Coordinates of C-alpha atoms and ligand atoms in Angstrom, one line a residue:
M1 CA 28.7 17.5 -19.2
A2 CA 26.7 15.0 -21.4
A3 CA 23.2 14.1 -20.2
S4 CA 22.9 10.7 -18.5
T5 CA 20.1 8.4 -17.4
Q6 CA 21.7 7.4 -14.1
Q7 CA 18.8 8.6 -12.1
A8 CA 16.0 7.8 -14.5
G9 CA 12.6 6.9 -12.9
R10 CA 13.1 8.9 -9.8
A11 CA 10.9 12.0 -9.3
V12 CA 12.1 15.2 -7.6
I13 CA 9.8 18.1 -6.6
I14 CA 11.6 21.4 -6.5
T15 CA 9.8 24.4 -5.0
G16 CA 10.9 27.9 -6.1
A17 CA 12.0 26.6 -9.4
S18 CA 11.0 29.7 -11.4
S19 CA 14.3 31.4 -10.8
G20 CA 17.6 31.5 -8.9
F21 CA 18.8 28.3 -7.1
G22 CA 15.6 26.4 -8.1
R23 CA 16.2 26.9 -11.8
A24 CA 19.9 26.0 -11.4
I25 CA 18.9 22.8 -9.4
A26 CA 16.4 21.8 -12.1
T27 CA 19.0 22.0 -14.9
Q28 CA 21.7 20.1 -12.9
L29 CA 19.3 17.3 -11.9
A30 CA 17.9 17.1 -15.5
E31 CA 21.4 16.2 -16.7
V32 CA 21.4 13.0 -14.6
G33 CA 18.0 11.9 -15.6
F34 CA 15.7 12.8 -12.7
D35 CA 12.0 13.4 -13.5
L36 CA 11.4 16.9 -12.4
F37 CA 8.1 18.5 -10.9
L38 CA 8.7 22.3 -10.7
V39 CA 6.8 24.5 -8.4
G40 CA 6.6 28.3 -8.3
R41 CA 4.1 31.1 -8.7
S42 CA 5.4 32.5 -12.0
Q43 CA 4.1 30.5 -15.0
E44 CA 6.6 32.2 -17.3
G45 CA 9.5 31.7 -14.9
L46 CA 8.7 27.9 -14.6
K47 CA 8.5 27.6 -18.4
V48 CA 11.9 29.0 -18.8
T49 CA 13.3 26.6 -16.3
A50 CA 11.4 23.7 -17.8
D51 CA 12.7 24.5 -21.3
A52 CA 16.2 24.6 -20.0
A53 CA 15.9 21.4 -18.2
V54 CA 14.3 19.5 -21.2
K55 CA 17.2 20.8 -23.3
L56 CA 19.8 19.4 -21.0
G57 CA 18.1 16.1 -19.9
H58 CA 17.8 12.9 -21.8
K59 CA 14.1 11.9 -22.2
T60 CA 13.5 13.6 -18.6
T61 CA 9.9 14.2 -17.7
V62 CA 9.6 17.9 -16.7
K63 CA 6.3 19.2 -15.4
C64 CA 5.4 22.6 -13.9
R65 CA 2.7 23.7 -11.5
A66 CA 2.0 27.3 -10.6
L67 CA 1.0 27.5 -7.0
N68 CA 1.5 29.5 -3.9
V69 CA 3.2 27.4 -1.2
A70 CA 2.1 29.9 1.4
R71 CA -1.5 28.8 1.0
A72 CA -2.2 26.0 3.4
G73 CA -2.8 22.7 1.7
E74 CA -1.6 23.7 -1.8
L75 CA 1.9 22.1 -1.6
S76 CA 0.8 19.0 0.2
A77 CA -1.9 18.5 -2.4
Y78 CA 0.6 18.7 -5.1
V79 CA 3.0 16.3 -3.4
E80 CA 0.2 13.8 -3.1
E81 CA -0.7 14.3 -6.7
V82 CA 2.9 13.7 -7.9
A83 CA 3.2 10.7 -5.7
G84 CA -0.1 9.4 -7.1
S85 CA 1.1 9.8 -10.7
H86 CA 4.7 8.8 -10.4
R87 CA 5.9 5.4 -9.1
Y88 CA 8.8 6.8 -7.2
L89 CA 8.9 10.1 -5.5
F90 CA 12.6 10.2 -4.6
A91 CA 13.1 13.8 -3.3
L92 CA 11.4 16.9 -2.2
I93 CA 13.6 20.1 -2.3
N94 CA 12.1 22.9 -0.2
N95 CA 13.8 25.8 -1.9
A96 CA 11.0 28.5 -2.3
G97 CA 11.7 31.4 -0.1
V98 CA 11.6 35.2 0.4
M99 CA 13.8 37.4 2.4
H100 CA 12.7 40.5 4.4
P101 CA 15.7 41.1 6.6
E102 CA 14.4 44.0 8.6
P103 CA 15.3 44.7 12.2
I104 CA 12.4 43.8 14.6
L105 CA 12.0 47.3 15.9
G106 CA 12.6 49.2 12.6
G107 CA 8.9 49.6 11.7
G108 CA 8.9 46.4 9.5
R109 CA 5.4 45.1 8.5
M110 CA 4.0 42.3 10.5
D111 CA 1.8 40.9 7.6
R112 CA 5.1 40.5 5.5
W113 CA 6.8 38.7 8.3
R114 CA 3.8 36.3 8.7
A115 CA 3.8 35.7 5.0
M116 CA 7.6 35.1 5.1
M117 CA 7.1 32.6 7.9
D118 CA 4.4 30.8 5.8
I119 CA 6.7 30.5 2.8
N120 CA 10.1 29.8 4.5
Y121 CA 8.8 27.6 7.4
F122 CA 5.3 26.4 7.3
A123 CA 5.3 25.4 3.5
P124 CA 8.5 23.2 4.0
L125 CA 7.0 21.7 7.1
E126 CA 3.8 20.9 5.2
G127 CA 5.7 19.6 2.1
C128 CA 7.9 17.3 4.4
V129 CA 4.9 15.8 6.2
A130 CA 3.2 15.0 2.8
A131 CA 6.3 13.7 1.3
V132 CA 7.2 11.4 4.2
A133 CA 3.8 9.9 3.9
A134 CA 4.3 9.2 0.2
M135 CA 7.8 8.0 0.7
R136 CA 6.8 5.7 3.5
A137 CA 4.1 4.2 1.3
H138 CA 6.6 3.2 -1.4
G139 CA 9.3 2.2 1.1
R140 CA 12.3 2.9 -1.1
P141 CA 15.2 5.2 -0.3
A142 CA 14.1 8.9 -0.4
H143 CA 15.4 12.3 0.4
L144 CA 14.2 15.6 1.8
I145 CA 16.4 18.8 1.2
N146 CA 15.6 22.1 3.0
I147 CA 17.3 25.1 1.9
S148 CA 18.3 27.3 4.9
S149 CA 20.6 30.3 4.9
I150 CA 23.7 31.4 6.7
A151 CA 21.2 34.0 8.0
A152 CA 19.9 31.4 10.4
G153 CA 23.0 32.2 12.6
I154 CA 22.9 35.9 12.1
E155 CA 20.6 37.8 14.5
S156 CA 20.8 41.1 12.6
M157 CA 18.7 39.7 9.8
G158 CA 15.8 39.6 12.2
P159 CA 12.6 37.7 11.2
Y160 CA 14.3 36.3 8.1
S161 CA 16.9 34.6 10.3
A162 CA 14.2 33.3 12.7
S163 CA 12.3 31.8 9.7
K164 CA 15.4 29.9 8.6
K165 CA 16.4 28.9 12.1
A166 CA 12.9 27.4 12.6
L167 CA 13.4 25.5 9.3
E168 CA 16.7 24.1 10.6
I169 CA 15.2 23.0 13.9
M170 CA 12.2 21.4 12.1
S171 CA 14.6 19.5 9.9
E172 CA 16.8 18.2 12.8
T173 CA 13.5 17.1 14.7
L174 CA 12.3 15.3 11.6
R175 CA 15.7 13.5 11.3
T176 CA 15.3 12.1 14.7
E177 CA 11.7 11.0 13.8
L178 CA 12.9 9.4 10.6
Q179 CA 15.7 7.2 12.0
R180 CA 13.9 4.0 11.3
D181 CA 12.9 5.1 7.8
R182 CA 14.8 5.0 4.6
I183 CA 14.2 8.8 4.2
R184 CA 17.3 11.0 4.6
I185 CA 17.1 14.7 5.3
T186 CA 19.6 17.4 4.5
V187 CA 19.9 21.1 5.5
L188 CA 21.7 23.0 2.8
V189 CA 23.0 26.3 4.0
P190 CA 23.9 28.8 1.3
G191 CA 25.9 32.0 1.8
V192 CA 25.5 34.9 -0.5
F193 CA 24.6 34.1 -4.2
A194 CA 23.5 36.1 -7.2
T195 CA 19.7 35.5 -7.5
N196 CA 16.5 37.5 -7.3
L197 CA 16.3 37.1 -3.6
G198 CA 17.7 40.6 -2.8
R199 CA 15.0 42.4 -4.7
D200 CA 13.1 43.3 -1.5
L201 CA 16.2 44.5 0.3
S202 CA 15.6 47.8 2.0
P203 CA 17.9 50.7 0.8
E204 CA 19.4 50.6 4.3
M205 CA 20.2 46.9 4.1
G206 CA 21.5 47.3 0.5
A207 CA 23.8 50.2 1.7
R208 CA 25.1 48.0 4.6
L209 CA 25.8 45.1 2.2
I210 CA 27.8 47.5 0.0
E211 CA 29.6 49.1 2.8
G212 CA 30.4 45.7 4.5
A213 CA 31.9 44.6 1.1
R214 CA 33.8 47.9 0.8
S215 CA 35.3 47.5 4.3
K216 CA 36.7 44.1 3.2
G217 CA 38.1 45.5 -0.1
F218 CA 35.3 44.6 -2.5
D219 CA 33.5 47.0 -4.7
L220 CA 30.0 45.8 -5.3
T221 CA 28.9 48.8 -7.2
A222 CA 31.1 47.6 -10.1
G223 CA 28.8 44.5 -10.5
I224 CA 28.9 40.9 -9.3
N225 CA 32.1 39.9 -7.6
E226 CA 32.4 36.2 -7.5
Q227 CA 34.7 36.2 -4.5
V228 CA 31.8 37.5 -2.4
M229 CA 28.7 36.5 -4.4
G230 CA 28.4 33.0 -5.7
D231 CA 26.9 31.4 -8.9
P232 CA 23.6 29.6 -8.2
Q233 CA 25.0 26.7 -10.2
H234 CA 27.4 25.9 -7.3
I235 CA 24.3 25.4 -5.0
A236 CA 22.7 23.2 -7.7
R237 CA 25.9 21.1 -7.9
A238 CA 25.9 20.7 -4.1
V239 CA 22.2 19.4 -4.3
R240 CA 23.2 17.0 -7.0
Y241 CA 26.1 15.7 -5.0
I242 CA 23.8 15.2 -2.0
L243 CA 21.2 13.3 -4.0
E244 CA 23.8 11.1 -5.7
Q245 CA 25.2 9.7 -2.4
P246 CA 24.5 6.0 -1.6
A247 CA 21.4 5.4 0.5
S248 CA 23.6 4.4 3.4
I249 CA 25.0 7.9 3.8
N250 CA 23.1 11.1 5.0
I251 CA 24.7 14.5 4.5
E252 CA 23.0 16.1 7.3
R253 CA 24.2 19.7 6.7
M254 CA 26.2 21.4 4.1
V255 CA 27.4 25.0 4.1
V256 CA 28.2 26.3 0.7
R257 CA 29.4 29.9 0.3
P258 CA 31.8 32.0 -1.7
P259 CA 35.3 32.3 -0.4
A260 CA 34.8 35.7 1.2
D261 CA 32.2 36.1 4.0
L262 CA 29.9 39.0 3.3
S263 CA 27.4 38.3 6.1
F264 CA 25.7 41.3 7.7
Ligands
NAP1 N1 20.4 33.9 -2.9 C1 21.0 33.8 -1.8 O1 22.1 34.5 -1.5 C2 20.5 32.8 -0.6 C3 21.2 32.7 0.5 C4 20.7 31.9 1.5 C5 19.5 31.2 1.3 N2 18.8 31.5 0.2 C6 17.5 30.7 0.0 O2 17.5 30.1 -1.2 C7 16.1 29.9 -1.5 C8 15.9 30.2 -3.0 O3 16.1 31.7 -3.2 P1 16.9 32.3 -4.4 O4 18.1 32.9 -3.9 O5 17.0 31.4 -5.5 O6 15.9 33.5 -4.7 P2 14.8 33.8 -5.9 O7 15.6 33.8 -7.2 O8 14.1 34.9 -5.6 O9 13.9 32.5 -6.0 C9 12.9 32.3 -5.0 C10 12.0 31.3 -5.5 O10 10.9 31.1 -4.6 C11 9.7 31.1 -5.2 N3 8.6 31.5 -4.3 C12 8.6 32.6 -3.4 N4 7.5 32.7 -2.8 C13 6.8 31.6 -3.2 C14 5.4 31.2 -3.0 N5 4.7 31.9 -2.1 N6 4.9 30.2 -3.6 C15 5.6 29.5 -4.5 N7 6.9 29.8 -4.8 C16 7.4 30.9 -4.2 C17 9.9 32.1 -6.3 O11 9.0 31.9 -7.3 P3 7.8 32.9 -7.8 O12 8.4 34.3 -7.8 O13 7.5 32.4 -9.1 O14 6.8 32.7 -6.8 C18 11.3 31.7 -6.7 O15 11.3 30.7 -7.7 C19 15.3 30.7 -0.6 O16 14.7 29.8 0.3 C20 16.3 31.6 0.1 O17 16.0 32.0 1.4 C21 19.2 32.2 -0.8

């Protein structure tokens, strides 16, 4: 699709933009002219995303900031900085996340679970609070998108599921608190997609995934099968669709997954 300037002048902050969904979202949003503010820890990863976005965009501003959303105050300070330098902070997309889907009694590391909670729950909470303050100050239509997971409804993914369930409940609470504002909030719920997220999957969980797929007739050892593992661009398209809706409509929740269910 040719680049357009339809959304020119609107700034979007995307966390976790150095790979996976975040990178795909950045390229989709660049195509319709949003100004992009990309957050992640990997400087190199952010640069790859920014280069792709600049190529696809039409005079789109693309800026990167390497920061750790798990450190209290870093994301909110960046949100304030963007809001101070750009006239219109239109959206914050809380996408950065990690997955440690161990069972609770399986000897998993408590420090990793705390860090996961910081990244998957407290950082989006902190980002939303800072963004709402900035969005209320400009008073124009604005949007928060929190990336959850189908894992929020699956107990077998343990503390990861809990972090996403907490994110969803926080989002619902915020929606009730924002009813008199022009700020919409969407929970986007992906199924299983081919990104780097599974890199910390334990061998047992990996084996369960492969076995679960096999029991449904899919051979994951032969590479990515799109019937069970989606392309991140589909999530990016969903984000773009959500942001392109008129201000009088709020897509509260959207579940996007490949045709076959590969949940644990
Ligand atoms: N892929 C799936 O099947 C799936 C399904 C459901 C939900 N999700 C959710 O989708 C979101 C994106 O994940 P993904 O699948 O695209 O995985 P990914 O490729 O591993 O991307 C995760 C992103 O989060 C960033 N990140 C992680 N910790 C961070 C930190 N402390 N500070 C700043 N950035 C941090 C990573 O950047 P750096 O490495 O540069 O820090 C990376 O850009 C996550 O919230 C995940 O839970 C994914």
